[in-house]
Coordinates of C-alpha atoms and ligand atoms in Angstrom, one line a residue:
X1 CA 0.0 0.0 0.0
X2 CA 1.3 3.6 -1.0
X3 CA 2.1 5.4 2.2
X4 CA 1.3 9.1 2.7
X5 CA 3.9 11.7 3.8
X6 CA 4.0 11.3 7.1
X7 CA 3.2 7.8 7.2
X8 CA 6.7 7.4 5.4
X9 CA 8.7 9.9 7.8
X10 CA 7.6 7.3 10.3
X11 CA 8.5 4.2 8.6
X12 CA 11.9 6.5 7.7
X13 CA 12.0 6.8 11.3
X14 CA 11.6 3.3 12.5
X15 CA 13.8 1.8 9.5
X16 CA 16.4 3.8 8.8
X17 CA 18.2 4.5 5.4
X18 CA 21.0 3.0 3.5
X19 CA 22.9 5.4 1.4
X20 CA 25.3 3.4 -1.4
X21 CA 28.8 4.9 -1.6
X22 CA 28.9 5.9 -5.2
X23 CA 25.3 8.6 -3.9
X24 CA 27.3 11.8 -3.4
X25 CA 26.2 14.1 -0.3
X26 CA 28.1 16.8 -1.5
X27 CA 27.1 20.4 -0.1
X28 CA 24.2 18.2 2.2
X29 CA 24.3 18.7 5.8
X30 CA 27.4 16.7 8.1
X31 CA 25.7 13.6 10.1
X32 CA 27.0 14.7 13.1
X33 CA 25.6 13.4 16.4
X34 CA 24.9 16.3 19.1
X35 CA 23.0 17.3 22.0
X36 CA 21.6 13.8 23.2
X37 CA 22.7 12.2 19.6
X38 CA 19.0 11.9 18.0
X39 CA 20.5 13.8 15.2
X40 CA 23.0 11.4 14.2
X41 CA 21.2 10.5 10.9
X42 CA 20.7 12.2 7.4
X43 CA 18.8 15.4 7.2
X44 CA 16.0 15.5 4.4
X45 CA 12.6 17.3 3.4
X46 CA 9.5 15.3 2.0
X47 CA 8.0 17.5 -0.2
X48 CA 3.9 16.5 0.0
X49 CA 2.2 18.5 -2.7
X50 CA -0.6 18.8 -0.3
X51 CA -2.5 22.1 1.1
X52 CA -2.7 20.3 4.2
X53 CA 1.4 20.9 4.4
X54 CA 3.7 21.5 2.0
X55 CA 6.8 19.9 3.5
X56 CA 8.2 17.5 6.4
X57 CA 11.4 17.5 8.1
X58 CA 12.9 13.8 9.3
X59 CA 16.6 13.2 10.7
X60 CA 16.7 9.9 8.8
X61 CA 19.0 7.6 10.9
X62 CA 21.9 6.1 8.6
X63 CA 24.8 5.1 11.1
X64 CA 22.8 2.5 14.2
X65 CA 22.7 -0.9 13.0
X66 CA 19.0 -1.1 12.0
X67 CA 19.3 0.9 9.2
X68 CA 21.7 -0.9 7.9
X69 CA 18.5 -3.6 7.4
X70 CA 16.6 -1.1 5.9
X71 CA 14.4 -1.6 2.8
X72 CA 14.8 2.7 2.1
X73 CA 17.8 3.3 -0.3
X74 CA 18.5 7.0 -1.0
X75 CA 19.7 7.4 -5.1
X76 CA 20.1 10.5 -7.1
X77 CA 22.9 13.4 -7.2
X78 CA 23.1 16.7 -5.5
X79 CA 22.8 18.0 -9.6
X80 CA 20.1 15.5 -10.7
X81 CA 18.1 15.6 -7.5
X82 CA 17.3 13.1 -5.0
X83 CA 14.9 10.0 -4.3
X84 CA 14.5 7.4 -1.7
X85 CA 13.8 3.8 -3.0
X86 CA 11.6 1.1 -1.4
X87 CA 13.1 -2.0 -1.9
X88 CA 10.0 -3.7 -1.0
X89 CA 7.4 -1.9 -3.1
X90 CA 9.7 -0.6 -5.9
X91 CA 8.0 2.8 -5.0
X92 CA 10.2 5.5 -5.2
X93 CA 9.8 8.8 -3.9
X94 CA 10.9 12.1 -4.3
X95 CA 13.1 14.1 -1.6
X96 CA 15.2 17.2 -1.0
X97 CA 18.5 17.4 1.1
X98 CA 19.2 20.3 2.5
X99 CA 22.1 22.1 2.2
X100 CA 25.1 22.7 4.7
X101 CA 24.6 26.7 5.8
X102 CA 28.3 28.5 4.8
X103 CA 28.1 29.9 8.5
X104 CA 28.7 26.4 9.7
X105 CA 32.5 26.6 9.1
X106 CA 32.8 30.0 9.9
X107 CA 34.1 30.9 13.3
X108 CA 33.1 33.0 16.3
X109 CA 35.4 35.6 16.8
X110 CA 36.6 33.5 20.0
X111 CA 37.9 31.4 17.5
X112 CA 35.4 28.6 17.5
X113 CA 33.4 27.2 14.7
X114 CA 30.0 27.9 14.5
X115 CA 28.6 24.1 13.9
X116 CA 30.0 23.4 17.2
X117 CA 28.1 26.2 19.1
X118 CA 25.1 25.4 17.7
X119 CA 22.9 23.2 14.6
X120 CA 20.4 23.3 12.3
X121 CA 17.8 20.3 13.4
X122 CA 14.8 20.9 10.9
X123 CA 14.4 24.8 10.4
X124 CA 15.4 25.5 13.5
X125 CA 19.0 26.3 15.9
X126 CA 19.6 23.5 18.8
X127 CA 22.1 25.1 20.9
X128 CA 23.0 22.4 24.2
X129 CA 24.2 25.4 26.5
X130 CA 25.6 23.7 29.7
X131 CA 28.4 22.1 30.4
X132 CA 27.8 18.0 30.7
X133 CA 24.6 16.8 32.0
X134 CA 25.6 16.2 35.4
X135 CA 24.3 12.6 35.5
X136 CA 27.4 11.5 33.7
X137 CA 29.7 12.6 36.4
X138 CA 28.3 9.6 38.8
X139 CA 29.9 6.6 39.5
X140 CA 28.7 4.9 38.2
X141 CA 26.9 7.1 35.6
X142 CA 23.2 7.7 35.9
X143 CA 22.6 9.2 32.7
X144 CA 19.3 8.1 30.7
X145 CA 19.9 4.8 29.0
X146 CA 19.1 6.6 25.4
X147 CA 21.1 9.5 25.4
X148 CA 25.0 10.2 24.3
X149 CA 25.7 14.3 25.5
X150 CA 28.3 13.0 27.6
X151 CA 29.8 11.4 24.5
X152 CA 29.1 14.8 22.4
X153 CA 30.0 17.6 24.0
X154 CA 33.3 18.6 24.2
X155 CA 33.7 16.1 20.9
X156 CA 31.4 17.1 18.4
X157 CA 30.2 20.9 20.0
X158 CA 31.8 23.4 22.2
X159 CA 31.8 22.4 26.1
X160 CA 32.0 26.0 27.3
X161 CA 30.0 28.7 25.1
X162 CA 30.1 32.1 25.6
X163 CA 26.9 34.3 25.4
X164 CA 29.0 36.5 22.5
X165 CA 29.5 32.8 21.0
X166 CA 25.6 31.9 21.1
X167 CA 24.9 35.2 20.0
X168 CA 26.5 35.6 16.8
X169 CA 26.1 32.1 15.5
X170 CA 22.2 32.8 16.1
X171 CA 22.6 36.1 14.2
X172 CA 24.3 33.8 11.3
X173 CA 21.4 31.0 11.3
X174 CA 18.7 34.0 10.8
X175 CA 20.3 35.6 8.8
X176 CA 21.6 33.2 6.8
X177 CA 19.3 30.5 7.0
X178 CA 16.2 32.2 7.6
X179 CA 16.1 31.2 11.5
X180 CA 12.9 32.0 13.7
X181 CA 13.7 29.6 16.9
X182 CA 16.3 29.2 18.7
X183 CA 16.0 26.1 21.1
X184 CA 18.1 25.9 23.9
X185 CA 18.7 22.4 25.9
X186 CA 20.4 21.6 28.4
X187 CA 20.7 18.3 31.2
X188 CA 20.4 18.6 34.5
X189 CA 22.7 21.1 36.2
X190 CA 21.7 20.8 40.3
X191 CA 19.6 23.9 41.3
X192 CA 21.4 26.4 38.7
X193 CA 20.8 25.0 35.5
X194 CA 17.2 27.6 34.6
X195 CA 19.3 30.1 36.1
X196 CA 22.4 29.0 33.9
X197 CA 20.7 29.6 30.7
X198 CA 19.3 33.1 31.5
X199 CA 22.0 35.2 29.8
X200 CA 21.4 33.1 27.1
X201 CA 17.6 33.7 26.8
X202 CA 17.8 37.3 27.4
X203 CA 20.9 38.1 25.2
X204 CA 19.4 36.6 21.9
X205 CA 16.0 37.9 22.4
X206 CA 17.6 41.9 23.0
X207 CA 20.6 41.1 20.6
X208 CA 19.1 38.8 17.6
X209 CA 15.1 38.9 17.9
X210 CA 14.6 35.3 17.6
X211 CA 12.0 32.8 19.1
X212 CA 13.6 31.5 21.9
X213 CA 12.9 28.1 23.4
X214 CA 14.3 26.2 26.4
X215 CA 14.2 22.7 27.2
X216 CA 15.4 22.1 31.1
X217 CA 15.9 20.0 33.9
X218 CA 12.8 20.8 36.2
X219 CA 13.4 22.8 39.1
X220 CA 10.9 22.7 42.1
X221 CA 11.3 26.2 42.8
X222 CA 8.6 27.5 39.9
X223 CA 9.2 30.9 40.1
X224 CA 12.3 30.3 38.2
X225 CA 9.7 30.0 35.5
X226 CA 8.4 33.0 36.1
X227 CA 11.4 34.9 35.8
X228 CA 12.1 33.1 32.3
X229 CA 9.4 33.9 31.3
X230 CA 9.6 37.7 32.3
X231 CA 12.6 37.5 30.3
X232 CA 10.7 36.6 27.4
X233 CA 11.2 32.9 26.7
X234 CA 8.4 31.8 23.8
X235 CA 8.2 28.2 24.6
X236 CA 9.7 25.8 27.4
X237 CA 9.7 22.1 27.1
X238 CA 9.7 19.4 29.0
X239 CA 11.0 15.7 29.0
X240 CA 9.2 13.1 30.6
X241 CA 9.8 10.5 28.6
X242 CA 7.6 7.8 29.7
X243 CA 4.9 7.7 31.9
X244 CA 5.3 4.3 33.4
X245 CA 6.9 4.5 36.7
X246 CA 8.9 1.7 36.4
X247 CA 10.2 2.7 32.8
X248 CA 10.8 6.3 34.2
X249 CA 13.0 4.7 36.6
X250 CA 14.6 1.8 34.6
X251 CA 15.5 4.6 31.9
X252 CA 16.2 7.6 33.2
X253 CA 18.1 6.8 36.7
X254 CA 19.1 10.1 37.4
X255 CA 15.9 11.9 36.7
X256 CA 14.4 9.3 39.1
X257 CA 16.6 9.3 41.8
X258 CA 17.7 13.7 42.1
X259 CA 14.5 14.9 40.5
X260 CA 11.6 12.1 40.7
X261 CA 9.0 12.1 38.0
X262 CA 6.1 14.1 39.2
X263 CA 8.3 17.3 39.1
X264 CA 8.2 17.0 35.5
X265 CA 4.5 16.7 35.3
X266 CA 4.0 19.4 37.7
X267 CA 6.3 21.7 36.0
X268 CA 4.4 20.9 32.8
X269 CA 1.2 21.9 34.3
X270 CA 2.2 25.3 36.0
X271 CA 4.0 26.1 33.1
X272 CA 1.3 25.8 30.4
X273 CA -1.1 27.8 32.8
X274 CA 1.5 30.7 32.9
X275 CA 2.0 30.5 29.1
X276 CA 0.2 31.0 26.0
X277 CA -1.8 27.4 24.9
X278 CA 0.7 25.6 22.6
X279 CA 3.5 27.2 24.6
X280 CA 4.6 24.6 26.4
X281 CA 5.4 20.5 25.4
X282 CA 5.6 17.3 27.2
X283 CA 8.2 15.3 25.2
X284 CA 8.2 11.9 25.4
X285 CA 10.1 8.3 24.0
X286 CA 7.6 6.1 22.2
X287 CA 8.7 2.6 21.4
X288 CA 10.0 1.6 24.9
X289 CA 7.3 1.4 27.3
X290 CA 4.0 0.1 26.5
X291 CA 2.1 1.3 23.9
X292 CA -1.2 2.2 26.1
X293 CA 1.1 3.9 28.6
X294 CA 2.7 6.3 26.0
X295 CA -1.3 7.2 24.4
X296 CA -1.8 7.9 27.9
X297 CA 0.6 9.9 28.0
X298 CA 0.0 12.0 24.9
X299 CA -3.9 12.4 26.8
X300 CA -2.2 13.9 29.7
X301 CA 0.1 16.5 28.2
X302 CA -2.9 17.5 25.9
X303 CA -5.3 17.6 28.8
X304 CA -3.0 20.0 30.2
X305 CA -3.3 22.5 28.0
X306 CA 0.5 21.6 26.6
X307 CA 1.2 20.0 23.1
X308 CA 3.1 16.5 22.9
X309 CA 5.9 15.6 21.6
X310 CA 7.0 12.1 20.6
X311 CA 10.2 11.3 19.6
X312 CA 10.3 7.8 18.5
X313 CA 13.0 6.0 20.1
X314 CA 16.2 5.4 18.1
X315 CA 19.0 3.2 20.0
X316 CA 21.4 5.5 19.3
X317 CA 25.0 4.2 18.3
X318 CA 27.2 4.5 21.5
X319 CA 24.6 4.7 24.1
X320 CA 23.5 2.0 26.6
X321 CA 20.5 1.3 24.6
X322 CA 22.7 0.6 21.1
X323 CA 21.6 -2.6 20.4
X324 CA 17.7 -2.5 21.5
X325 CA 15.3 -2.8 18.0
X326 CA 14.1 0.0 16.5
X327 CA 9.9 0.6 16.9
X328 CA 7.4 -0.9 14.9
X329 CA 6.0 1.1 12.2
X330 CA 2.4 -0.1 13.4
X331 CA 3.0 0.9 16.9
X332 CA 4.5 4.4 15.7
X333 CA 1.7 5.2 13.4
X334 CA -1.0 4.1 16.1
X335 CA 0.7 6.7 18.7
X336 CA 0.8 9.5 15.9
X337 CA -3.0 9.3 14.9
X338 CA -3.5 9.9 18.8
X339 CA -1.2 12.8 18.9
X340 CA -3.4 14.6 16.5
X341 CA -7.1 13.4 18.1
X342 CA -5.1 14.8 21.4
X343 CA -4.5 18.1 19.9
X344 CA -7.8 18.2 18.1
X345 CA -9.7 17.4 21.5
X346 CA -7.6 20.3 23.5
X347 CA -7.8 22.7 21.1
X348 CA -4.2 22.9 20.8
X349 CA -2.7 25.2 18.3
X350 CA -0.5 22.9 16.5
X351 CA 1.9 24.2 14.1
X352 CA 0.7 28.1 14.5
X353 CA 4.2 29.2 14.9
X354 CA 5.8 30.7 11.5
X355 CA 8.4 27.9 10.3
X356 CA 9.6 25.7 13.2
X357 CA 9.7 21.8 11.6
X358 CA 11.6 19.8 14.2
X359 CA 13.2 17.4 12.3
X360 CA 14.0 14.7 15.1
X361 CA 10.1 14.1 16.0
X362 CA 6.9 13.8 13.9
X363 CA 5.5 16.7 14.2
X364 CA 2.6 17.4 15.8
X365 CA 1.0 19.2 12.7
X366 CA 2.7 16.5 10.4
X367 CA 0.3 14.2 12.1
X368 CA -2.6 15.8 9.3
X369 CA -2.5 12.7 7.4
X370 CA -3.1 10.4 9.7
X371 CA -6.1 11.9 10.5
X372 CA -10.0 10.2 10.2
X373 CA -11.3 12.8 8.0
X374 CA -14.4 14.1 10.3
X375 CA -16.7 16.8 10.5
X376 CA -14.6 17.3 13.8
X377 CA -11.2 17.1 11.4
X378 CA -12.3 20.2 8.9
X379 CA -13.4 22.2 12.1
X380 CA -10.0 21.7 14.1
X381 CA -8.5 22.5 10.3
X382 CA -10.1 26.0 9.7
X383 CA -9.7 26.8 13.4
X384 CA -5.7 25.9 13.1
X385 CA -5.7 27.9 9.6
X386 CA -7.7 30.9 11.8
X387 CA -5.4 30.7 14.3
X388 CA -2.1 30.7 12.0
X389 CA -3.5 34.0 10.4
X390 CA -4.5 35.8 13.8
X391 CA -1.0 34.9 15.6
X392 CA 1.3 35.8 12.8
X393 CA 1.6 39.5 13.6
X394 CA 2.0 38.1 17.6
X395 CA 5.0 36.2 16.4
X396 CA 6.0 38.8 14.5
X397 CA 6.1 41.0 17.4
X398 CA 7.7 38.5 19.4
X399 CA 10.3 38.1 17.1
X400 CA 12.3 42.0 17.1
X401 CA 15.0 42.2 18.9
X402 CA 14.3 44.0 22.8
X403 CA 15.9 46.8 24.0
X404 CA 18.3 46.0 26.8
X405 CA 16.9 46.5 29.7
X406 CA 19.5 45.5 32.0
X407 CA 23.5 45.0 32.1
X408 CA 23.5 42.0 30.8
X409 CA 25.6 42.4 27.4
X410 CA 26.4 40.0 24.8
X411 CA 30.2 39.3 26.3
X412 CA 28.4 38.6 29.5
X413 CA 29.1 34.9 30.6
X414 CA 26.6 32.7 32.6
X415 CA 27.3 32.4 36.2
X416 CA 29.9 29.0 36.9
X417 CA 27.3 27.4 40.0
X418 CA 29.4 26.9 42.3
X419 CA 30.0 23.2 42.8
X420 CA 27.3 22.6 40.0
X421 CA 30.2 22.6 37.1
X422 CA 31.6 19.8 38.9
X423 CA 28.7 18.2 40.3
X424 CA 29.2 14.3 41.6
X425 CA 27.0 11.8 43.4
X426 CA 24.2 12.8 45.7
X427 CA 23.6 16.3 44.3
X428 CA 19.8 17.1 44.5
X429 CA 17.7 19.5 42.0
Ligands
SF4_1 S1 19.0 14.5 31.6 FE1 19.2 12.5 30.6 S2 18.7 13.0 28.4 FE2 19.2 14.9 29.3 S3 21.4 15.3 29.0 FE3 21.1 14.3 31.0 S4 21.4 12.1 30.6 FE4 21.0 13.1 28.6

């Protein structure tokens, strides 16, 4: 059977790519593994031809050994154009591989190259601005099982950026790549990590103008989120990752033990009643813990007024997870058709913000074609459309750069928590 658009970035997702030697990547983005090394694959667009959307963003994973099995074969020339074969079907269909931005290789006048301040995942700039997630400095380690950062940076990306470093790479990626959010993530940094990432937040909203998102370690004390907030943060994110208790635990060891998994839901909560609907997600892994428990979960973060985001699992080469199986398509498809009855249900303003396609997760909105076409279906659709229309001046407006309002200038560093940089066993959020 033919798949739809976003039925194949899901089956891309789940299976993987192989990519022949003689297909040239010339001028296509580096597969680089950064941040918690989901994007260690093959960036690409599926153009849809559809007015529902015109184009999807995957991170195609090339290098874990599942995709090596895979029945997608990409063919084509950076001249001729580009096409992924099914080697089941024979169906072939049509793709786009974006380019490598020239600011990548440029440096920072501190000297360091832009690509490793900061990358292009989808439309958007992923900056990790801590130092290592804390959770790798136990013995032994209780890092999540799924993640590599304390593999990546310092490797592949700066360990220590500057504000002035953040700053101009940001300045490069909108100007130069058309940029409209900046996401900054970060793993757990004891009790300073929201307060870590506030020069960040405020220099690129007064110096660059951009959309400015920040995904965090919770912190119990919420009026940290206030303060972020006052300083003008668009969107704050939040990973759960599975809603099973034991799963939480059996994956995530350190979250468990320091932080505990209600903080996340809690913070989740107050969070998307502080912010505007949509502002605010709930990420979570599909494809480790039972199916029912991860629809449950998508109900939850919906319910709360937040929208959800599923990353489907990829054992990512080099982390404790490596060598688990990829998802089943079935099982992935299943969880995305209830990501978009979720939105629909809650009224959640999915895809509303002017060009942010996360390419490491389905995206909400991408979820379209999955959808039963209902009477409910073409109402959630002209509401969405309405609501696009209404908040692109809003974004617009959110988008100039502020004036300063404060000392804080674009050489200022973040504060070095004391203890924090060096944080061991025991430390609690
Ligand atoms: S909190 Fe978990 S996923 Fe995030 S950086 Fe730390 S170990 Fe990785």
């Amino acid at each position: 059977m033919a798949l739809n658009p976003c039925e194949l970035e899901i089956d891309l997702l789940c299976r993987g790519i192989r990519i022949p030697g003689d297909v040239s990547l010339d001028g296509a983005r580096g597969i680089s593994r950064t941040r918690a090394g989901l994007g260690s694959g093959l960036e690409i667009v599926i153009p849809t031809g559809s007015w529902w959307k015109d184009r999807l963003w995957v991170n195609v994973p090339v290098e874990e050994s599942f995709a090596r099995q895979s029945p997608y074969v990409l063919a084509g020339s950076p001249a001729a154009g580009y096409h992924v074969r099914d080697e089941r079907s024979g169906a072939s269909h049509a793709i786009e591989i974006p380019r490598e931005p020239a600011w990548y290789t440029r440096a920072t006048t501190r000297g360091i190259p832009m690509n490793r301040i900061g990358v292009l995942q989808g439309t958007y700039l992923g900056i990790y601005v801590n130092l290592v997630c804390t959770f790798w400095n136990y013995q032994p380690a209780v890092n999540c099982r799924f993640c590599t950062t304390g593999q990546n940076v310092g490797e592949h990306e700066a360990s220590d950026k500057a504000v002035s470093d953040v700053v101009e790479t940001c300045r490069a990626a909108r100007d130069e790549s058309g940029v409209t959010f900046v996401h900054l993530n970060a793993g757990f940094q004891g009790t300073r990590g929201i307060q870590f990432a506030e020069p960040y937040v405020t220099a690129i909203k007064e110096e660059v103008g951009a959309l400015v998102g920040a995904q965090l370690a919770p912190e119990k004390d919420f009026s940290r989120y206030d303060r972020l907030i006052d300083l003008g943060v668009d969107h704050l994110s939040f990973c759960l990752e599975f809603l099973s208790p034991e799963w939480f635990a059996k994956i995530c060891p350190g979250k468990q033990h320091v932080l505990g998994q209600q903080v996340f839901l809690d913070s989740i909560e107050y969070c998307a009643k502080r912010m505007p609907k949509g502002a605010v997600s709930g990420e979570i892994i599909a494809g480790v813990e039972p199916i029912e428990e991860t629809l449950r979960a998508v109900d939850l973060i919906a319910d709360m007024g937040a929208f959800p985001t599923v990353c489907i699992f990829r054992p990512t080469v080099g982390s404790d997870m490596e060598s688990w199986p990829s998802p089943a398509y079935e099982d992935m498809r299943r969880v995305m058709v209830h990501v978009y009855e979720a939105c629909r249900r809650n009224w959640i303003p999915i895809g509303a913000a002017p060009n942010i396609e996360v390419s490491l997760v389905v995206n909400p909105d991408d979820t379209v074609f999955l959808a039963p076409r209902s009477a409910g279906f073409y109402t959630y659709e002209a509401w969405r459309r309405a609501v696009r229309l209404v908040a692109r001046p809003i974004f617009w407006w959110r988008q100039r750069p502020r004036r300063r309002r404060r000392g804080a200038g674009i050489g200022e560093n973040p504060p070095a928590p004391e203890g924090d940089r060096q944080a061991g066993p025991g430390r609690q959020a």
